[in-house]
Every structure is written in C-alpha cells, then in structure tokens.
mmCIF file of C-alpha atoms in Angstrom:
data_model
loop_
_atom_site.group_PDB
_atom_site.id
_atom_site.type_symbol
_atom_site.label_atom_id
_atom_site.label_comp_id
_atom_site.label_asym_id
_atom_site.label_seq_id
_atom_site.Cartn_x
_atom_site.Cartn_y
_atom_site.Cartn_z
ATOM 1 C CA MET A 265 -53.812 147.473 22.173
ATOM 2 C CA SER A 266 -53.503 147.122 26.084
ATOM 3 C CA THR A 267 -53.387 144.649 28.796
ATOM 4 C CA ASP A 268 -54.844 145.794 30.536
ATOM 5 C CA ASP A 269 -58.849 144.345 30.157
ATOM 6 C CA GLN A 270 -58.694 142.174 27.355
ATOM 7 C CA ILE A 271 -56.975 138.734 26.597
ATOM 8 C CA ILE A 272 -56.107 136.404 24.466
ATOM 9 C CA PHE A 273 -56.885 132.261 25.506
ATOM 10 C CA ILE A 274 -54.663 129.543 23.021
ATOM 11 C CA VAL A 275 -55.572 125.897 22.672
ATOM 12 C CA ASP A 276 -53.303 124.519 20.839
ATOM 13 C CA ASP A 277 -51.430 120.252 21.441
ATOM 14 C CA ASP A 278 -47.773 120.963 20.187
ATOM 15 C CA ALA A 279 -45.975 123.139 23.477
ATOM 16 C CA ARG A 280 -43.817 124.894 20.405
ATOM 17 C CA ILE A 281 -46.999 126.936 18.954
ATOM 18 C CA ARG A 282 -48.122 127.643 21.884
ATOM 19 C CA GLU A 283 -44.678 129.537 22.804
ATOM 20 C CA ALA A 284 -44.420 131.193 19.746
ATOM 21 C CA LEU A 285 -47.374 132.349 19.994
ATOM 22 C CA THR A 286 -47.073 133.834 23.839
ATOM 23 C CA ASP A 287 -44.241 135.210 23.142
ATOM 24 C CA LEU A 288 -45.382 137.164 19.775
ATOM 25 C CA LEU A 289 -48.417 138.081 21.549
ATOM 26 C CA ALA A 290 -46.889 139.910 24.528
ATOM 27 C CA SER A 291 -44.373 141.580 22.150
ATOM 28 C CA HIS A 292 -47.649 143.297 21.088
ATOM 29 C CA GLY A 293 -48.714 143.802 24.697
ATOM 30 C CA LEU A 294 -51.224 140.880 24.996
ATOM 31 C CA ARG A 295 -52.233 138.675 27.608
ATOM 32 C CA THR A 296 -52.708 135.626 27.031
ATOM 33 C CA VAL A 297 -53.589 131.365 28.441
ATOM 34 C CA ALA A 298 -52.738 128.256 26.810
ATOM 35 C CA PHE A 299 -53.912 125.834 27.335
ATOM 36 C CA GLY A 300 -52.951 122.019 25.521
ATOM 37 C CA SER A 301 -56.322 120.514 25.364
ATOM 38 C CA ALA A 302 -60.374 122.002 24.697
ATOM 39 C CA ARG A 303 -60.871 120.014 28.006
ATOM 40 C CA ASP A 304 -58.717 122.917 29.328
ATOM 41 C CA TYR A 305 -59.859 125.391 28.493
ATOM 42 C CA ILE A 306 -63.312 124.689 28.844
ATOM 43 C CA ALA A 307 -62.678 123.866 33.074
ATOM 44 C CA ALA A 308 -61.054 126.989 33.844
ATOM 45 C CA ASP A 309 -61.513 129.909 35.165
ATOM 46 C CA LYS A 310 -62.116 133.318 32.802
ATOM 47 C CA PRO A 311 -61.670 137.388 33.723
ATOM 48 C CA ASP A 312 -64.568 138.325 32.054
ATOM 49 C CA VAL A 313 -62.945 140.956 29.903
ATOM 50 C CA PRO A 314 -62.784 140.985 25.652
ATOM 51 C CA ALA A 315 -61.203 138.214 24.326
ATOM 52 C CA CYS A 316 -60.031 136.244 21.549
ATOM 53 C CA LEU A 317 -60.179 132.736 21.555
ATOM 54 C CA VAL A 318 -57.223 131.367 19.379
ATOM 55 C CA LEU A 319 -58.346 127.429 18.144
ATOM 56 C CA ASP A 320 -56.531 124.179 17.140
ATOM 57 C CA VAL A 321 -59.153 122.641 14.892
ATOM 58 C CA GLU A 322 -57.061 118.967 15.371
ATOM 59 C CA LEU A 323 -56.997 118.667 19.286
ATOM 60 C CA PRO A 324 -56.418 115.393 21.550
ATOM 61 C CA ASP A 325 -59.391 115.895 23.262
ATOM 62 C CA ILE A 326 -62.373 117.447 21.112
ATOM 63 C CA ASN A 327 -62.305 118.195 17.686
ATOM 64 C CA GLY A 328 -61.750 122.535 17.634
ATOM 65 C CA LEU A 329 -64.433 122.565 14.793
ATOM 66 C CA ASP A 330 -66.167 120.481 17.287
ATOM 67 C CA LEU A 331 -65.380 122.412 20.044
ATOM 68 C CA GLN A 332 -67.010 125.388 19.013
ATOM 69 C CA GLY A 333 -70.451 123.586 18.352
ATOM 70 C CA GLN A 334 -70.228 123.042 21.976
ATOM 71 C CA ILE A 335 -70.317 126.655 23.471
ATOM 72 C CA ALA A 336 -71.914 127.947 20.594
ATOM 73 C CA ALA A 337 -74.141 128.761 22.926
ATOM 74 C CA SER A 338 -72.717 130.721 25.574
ATOM 75 C CA HIS A 339 -71.433 134.471 25.882
ATOM 76 C CA HIS A 340 -68.078 132.937 24.605
ATOM 77 C CA PRO A 341 -65.430 134.775 22.790
ATOM 78 C CA PRO A 342 -64.922 135.277 18.920
ATOM 79 C CA ILE A 343 -62.493 131.949 17.727
ATOM 80 C CA VAL A 344 -59.571 132.585 15.339
ATOM 81 C CA PHE A 345 -59.048 129.407 14.343
ATOM 82 C CA ILE A 346 -55.391 128.037 12.908
ATOM 83 C CA THR A 347 -54.428 124.361 11.571
ATOM 84 C CA GLY A 348 -51.722 122.431 10.046
ATOM 85 C CA HIS A 349 -54.069 120.634 7.947
ATOM 86 C CA GLY A 350 -56.682 122.920 6.829
ATOM 87 C CA ASP A 351 -59.532 122.177 3.894
ATOM 88 C CA ILE A 352 -61.943 124.368 2.266
ATOM 89 C CA PRO A 353 -64.977 122.641 4.198
ATOM 90 C CA SER A 354 -63.972 123.091 7.237
ATOM 91 C CA SER A 355 -63.303 126.499 7.071
ATOM 92 C CA VAL A 356 -66.668 126.933 4.959
ATOM 93 C CA ARG A 357 -68.128 125.422 8.320
ATOM 94 C CA ALA A 358 -66.244 127.661 10.350
ATOM 95 C CA ILE A 359 -66.845 131.290 9.257
ATOM 96 C CA LYS A 360 -70.377 129.636 9.134
ATOM 97 C CA ARG A 361 -70.572 129.837 12.627
ATOM 98 C CA GLY A 362 -68.271 133.167 13.457
ATOM 99 C CA ALA A 363 -65.298 132.623 13.311
ATOM 100 C CA VAL A 364 -63.153 135.587 12.585
ATOM 101 C CA ASP A 365 -60.792 133.917 10.546
ATOM 102 C CA PHE A 366 -59.625 130.165 9.512
ATOM 103 C CA LEU A 367 -55.509 130.275 9.495
ATOM 104 C CA THR A 368 -53.163 127.906 8.088
ATOM 105 C CA LYS A 369 -50.206 127.418 9.538
ATOM 106 C CA PRO A 370 -47.741 128.350 8.052
ATOM 107 C CA PHE A 371 -48.923 132.103 8.210
ATOM 108 C CA SER A 372 -48.352 135.105 8.903
ATOM 109 C CA ASP A 373 -47.565 137.923 11.612
ATOM 110 C CA THR A 374 -49.718 139.655 10.217
ATOM 111 C CA ASP A 375 -52.535 137.956 9.356
ATOM 112 C CA LEU A 376 -53.035 136.589 12.725
ATOM 113 C CA MET A 377 -52.950 140.319 14.689
ATOM 114 C CA ILE A 378 -55.370 141.177 11.952
ATOM 115 C CA ALA A 379 -58.056 138.170 13.033
ATOM 116 C CA ILE A 380 -57.300 138.617 17.345
ATOM 117 C CA GLY A 381 -57.882 142.708 16.799
ATOM 118 C CA ALA A 382 -60.814 141.785 14.726
ATOM 119 C CA ALA A 383 -61.852 139.741 16.767
ATOM 120 C CA ILE A 384 -60.727 141.726 20.436
ATOM 121 C CA ALA A 385 -63.092 144.406 18.390
ATOM 122 C CA GLN A 386 -66.842 141.862 17.428
ATOM 123 C CA ASP A 387 -66.138 141.366 21.405
ATOM 124 C CA ARG A 388 -65.748 144.569 23.090
ATOM 125 C CA GLU A 389 -69.121 144.804 20.220
ATOM 126 C CA ASN A 390 -71.039 141.630 21.835
ATOM 127 C CA ARG A 391 -70.701 142.857 25.755
ATOM 128 C CA ALA A 392 -71.593 146.333 24.754
ATOM 129 C CA ALA A 393 -74.853 145.040 22.615
ATOM 130 C CA ARG A 394 -75.745 142.666 25.674
ATOM 131 C CA ALA A 395 -75.915 145.441 28.366
ATOM 132 C CA GLU A 396 -77.609 146.673 26.981
ATOM 133 C CA LEU A 397 -79.944 144.310 26.946
ATOM 134 C CA GLU A 398 -80.044 142.981 30.413
ATOM 135 C CA SER A 399 -80.083 146.714 30.664
ATOM 136 C CA LEU A 400 -83.097 147.184 28.827
ATOM 137 C CA GLN A 401 -84.693 144.265 30.646
ATOM 138 C CA THR A 402 -84.123 145.214 33.909
ATOM 139 C CA ARG A 403 -86.001 148.601 32.616
ATOM 140 C CA TYR A 404 -88.804 146.891 30.993
ATOM 141 C CA LEU A 405 -89.030 144.426 34.941
ATOM 142 C CA ALA A 406 -90.069 148.385 36.406
ATOM 143 C CA LEU A 407 -92.819 148.984 34.750
ATOM 144 C CA THR A 408 -96.672 148.543 36.015
ATOM 145 C CA PRO A 409 -98.830 145.478 34.348
ATOM 146 C CA ARG A 410 -101.015 147.747 32.266
ATOM 147 C CA GLU A 411 -97.321 149.610 31.613
ATOM 148 C CA ARG A 412 -96.453 146.408 29.779
ATOM 149 C CA GLU A 413 -99.685 146.113 28.410
ATOM 150 C CA VAL A 414 -100.071 150.336 27.157
ATOM 151 C CA LEU A 415 -96.355 149.146 25.724
ATOM 152 C CA PRO A 416 -96.563 147.300 21.733
ATOM 153 C CA LEU A 417 -99.053 149.287 22.026
ATOM 154 C CA VAL A 418 -98.116 152.522 21.858
ATOM 155 C CA VAL A 419 -95.138 151.018 18.479
ATOM 156 C CA SER A 420 -97.970 149.218 17.101
ATOM 157 C CA GLY A 421 -98.313 152.810 16.567
ATOM 158 C CA LEU A 422 -102.275 153.332 17.994
ATOM 159 C CA LEU A 423 -103.072 156.817 18.077
ATOM 160 C CA ASN A 424 -103.898 157.732 22.211
ATOM 161 C CA LYS A 425 -107.711 157.218 21.893
ATOM 162 C CA GLN A 426 -107.300 153.393 20.066
ATOM 163 C CA ALA A 427 -105.135 152.360 22.623
ATOM 164 C CA ALA A 428 -107.343 153.834 25.169
ATOM 165 C CA ALA A 429 -110.416 151.772 24.055
ATOM 166 C CA GLU A 430 -108.253 148.431 23.982
ATOM 167 C CA LEU A 431 -107.272 149.007 27.129
ATOM 168 C CA GLY A 432 -110.970 150.364 28.897
ATOM 169 C CA ILE A 433 -109.262 153.473 30.171
ATOM 170 C CA SER A 434 -109.329 157.090 29.623
ATOM 171 C CA GLU A 435 -107.470 158.671 26.756
ATOM 172 C CA VAL A 436 -106.037 160.510 29.614
ATOM 173 C CA MET A 437 -105.037 157.838 31.483
ATOM 174 C CA LEU A 438 -103.293 156.571 29.439
ATOM 175 C CA GLN A 439 -101.592 159.414 27.391
ATOM 176 C CA VAL A 440 -100.100 158.906 31.712
ATOM 177 C CA HIS A 441 -98.419 155.536 31.081
ATOM 178 C CA ARG A 442 -97.367 156.187 27.909
ATOM 179 C CA ARG A 443 -95.683 159.486 29.237
ATOM 180 C CA ASN A 444 -94.044 156.461 31.946
ATOM 181 C CA VAL A 445 -93.256 153.917 29.492
ATOM 182 C CA THR A 446 -91.138 156.176 27.405
ATOM 183 C CA GLN A 447 -89.208 157.566 31.245
ATOM 184 C CA LYS A 448 -88.983 154.237 32.794
ATOM 185 C CA MET A 449 -87.594 152.583 29.600
ATOM 186 C CA GLY A 450 -85.292 155.832 28.669
ATOM 187 C CA ALA A 451 -86.347 156.734 24.754
ATOM 188 C CA ASP A 452 -85.793 159.851 24.223
ATOM 189 C CA SER A 453 -88.746 159.980 21.707
ATOM 190 C CA PHE A 454 -91.170 157.204 19.995
ATOM 191 C CA ALA A 455 -88.561 156.398 17.300
ATOM 192 C CA ASP A 456 -86.445 155.182 20.227
ATOM 193 C CA LEU A 457 -89.011 153.905 22.045
ATOM 194 C CA VAL A 458 -90.145 151.228 18.997
ATOM 195 C CA ARG A 459 -86.529 150.707 18.701
ATOM 196 C CA VAL A 460 -86.540 149.860 22.614
ATOM 197 C CA ALA A 461 -89.297 147.299 22.053
ATOM 198 C CA GLU A 462 -87.925 145.703 18.581
ATOM 199 C CA ARG A 463 -83.924 144.897 21.151
ATOM 200 C CA LEU A 464 -86.661 142.834 23.666
ATOM 201 C CA GLY A 465 -87.885 141.177 21.536
ATOM 202 C CA ILE A 466 -91.950 142.465 22.103
ATOM 203 C CA GLN A 467 -94.939 141.624 20.148
ATOM 204 C CA VAL A 468 -96.883 143.735 17.936
ATOM 205 C CA THR A 469 -100.377 142.600 17.188
ATOM 206 C CA HIS A 470 -102.381 145.788 16.311
ATOM 207 C CA SER A 471 -101.456 148.270 13.791
ATOM 208 C CA ARG A 472 -103.229 151.730 13.543
ATOM 209 C CA ARG A 473 -106.509 152.244 11.241
ATOM 210 C CA ALA A 474 -108.832 154.687 10.742
ATOM 211 C CA GLY A 475 -111.799 152.990 11.732
ATOM 212 C CA GLY A 476 -110.272 151.729 15.531
ATOM 213 C CA PRO A 477 -108.022 149.118 17.049
ATOM 214 C CA ARG A 478 -108.491 145.828 15.902
ATOM 215 C CA LYS A 479 -108.522 143.327 17.185
#
C-alpha cells in the first residue's frame, strides 16, 4: 500500500491508542491523521483520496455509533470500529449500517490491517462508482429534450416503429435520435444502454408488444 493516494483517519480519545495505531500504520507505509474526538474529526479538512476511518465506539462527545449515523447520508470513508467494551447489539448495529469490521481491544495487528485493507478497497470501489455515475449524469444532461424522451422508450424494448408512434415522429427520425442517444451516452450496445439507464434511475413505463406501444 502506498501513502500517496490514501489515508487512514483515527478517532480515539485515548492518546496512547492514537499513538500506537499511528506507529503501527506508519510501519506499513500508511499515512494517518488522528483525532481525540468526533467533533475534531468532523471539523477537519480531509483530502479527497481513498480512506478508512478507524473509529472508537466510546468517545467523550459523540458516541462512535451515533457519529456513524450522523455521517451515513454523506460520502464518508468506510468505518472500522474499535472498542474496549464490545457487545453483540453494538456490533450488529455497526455492521448493519455498513461498518467493515468491529474489533474489540486488544485486537491483533493482523486483524486490523485486514480490516483497513478491505475498507480502502471498498472506498476505491465506491469512488469509482460515483465517478461513473457523475459522468453518466453529465452525458445525460447533454441530450436534447427529444433524446431524453427517446431513451426510456428504447431501453424498454419497444420496436423503432412503436417508439416512433409513441412520440408522433417518423421511424427514420426515431432511428436518428436513437443513434445520437447511444453515441452521447457512450453505450456500445443495447445491453450497455439498458445498464446506463438503470444506473441513472430512468423510469421505463412501456414494454414491447405485438399490437403497438402501451399507453
């Protein structure tokens, strides 16, 4: 693992734990930033790189589980919980909310490093997915109003003549719009265009049938 493009945030009110974790992660070539409270972590500027949050459950200001709930709606690093007072309900709650792991002190260095590695990998995947979605949204906004009408009809599986009838245009014009949509959305095939529409959450309200488009 490289320190250039990732970071580990540590939030623990015990200075000895913060120092020990910082030294451990540094020995594995990992860059860290440590905080003594949830408030300090929330207020800090954070680099826009893949990250992991190593979070103590018992904090002086905000409980770690409560902090997890507060930041759930935002794009935050995957969490690895550490605690000296673990219990099953807390661990279940943490994992259900998306925590990568819930480690009870004293935990092994190996278990921590495995959890952090999984968290970093997860964050990379999440960031890639968000970047892809943002790119698709930008492409979608570049479509003309008519092309935005064509897209859901095409991915619904309607024949060209059915989609054209639905829009009140010629089949030739429908084919032109369909080609433009496919090119602008960067789709290589019909299946790819369907996947794009699903990623964008485009509602499909029609389906192919012999008698023509469903009203």
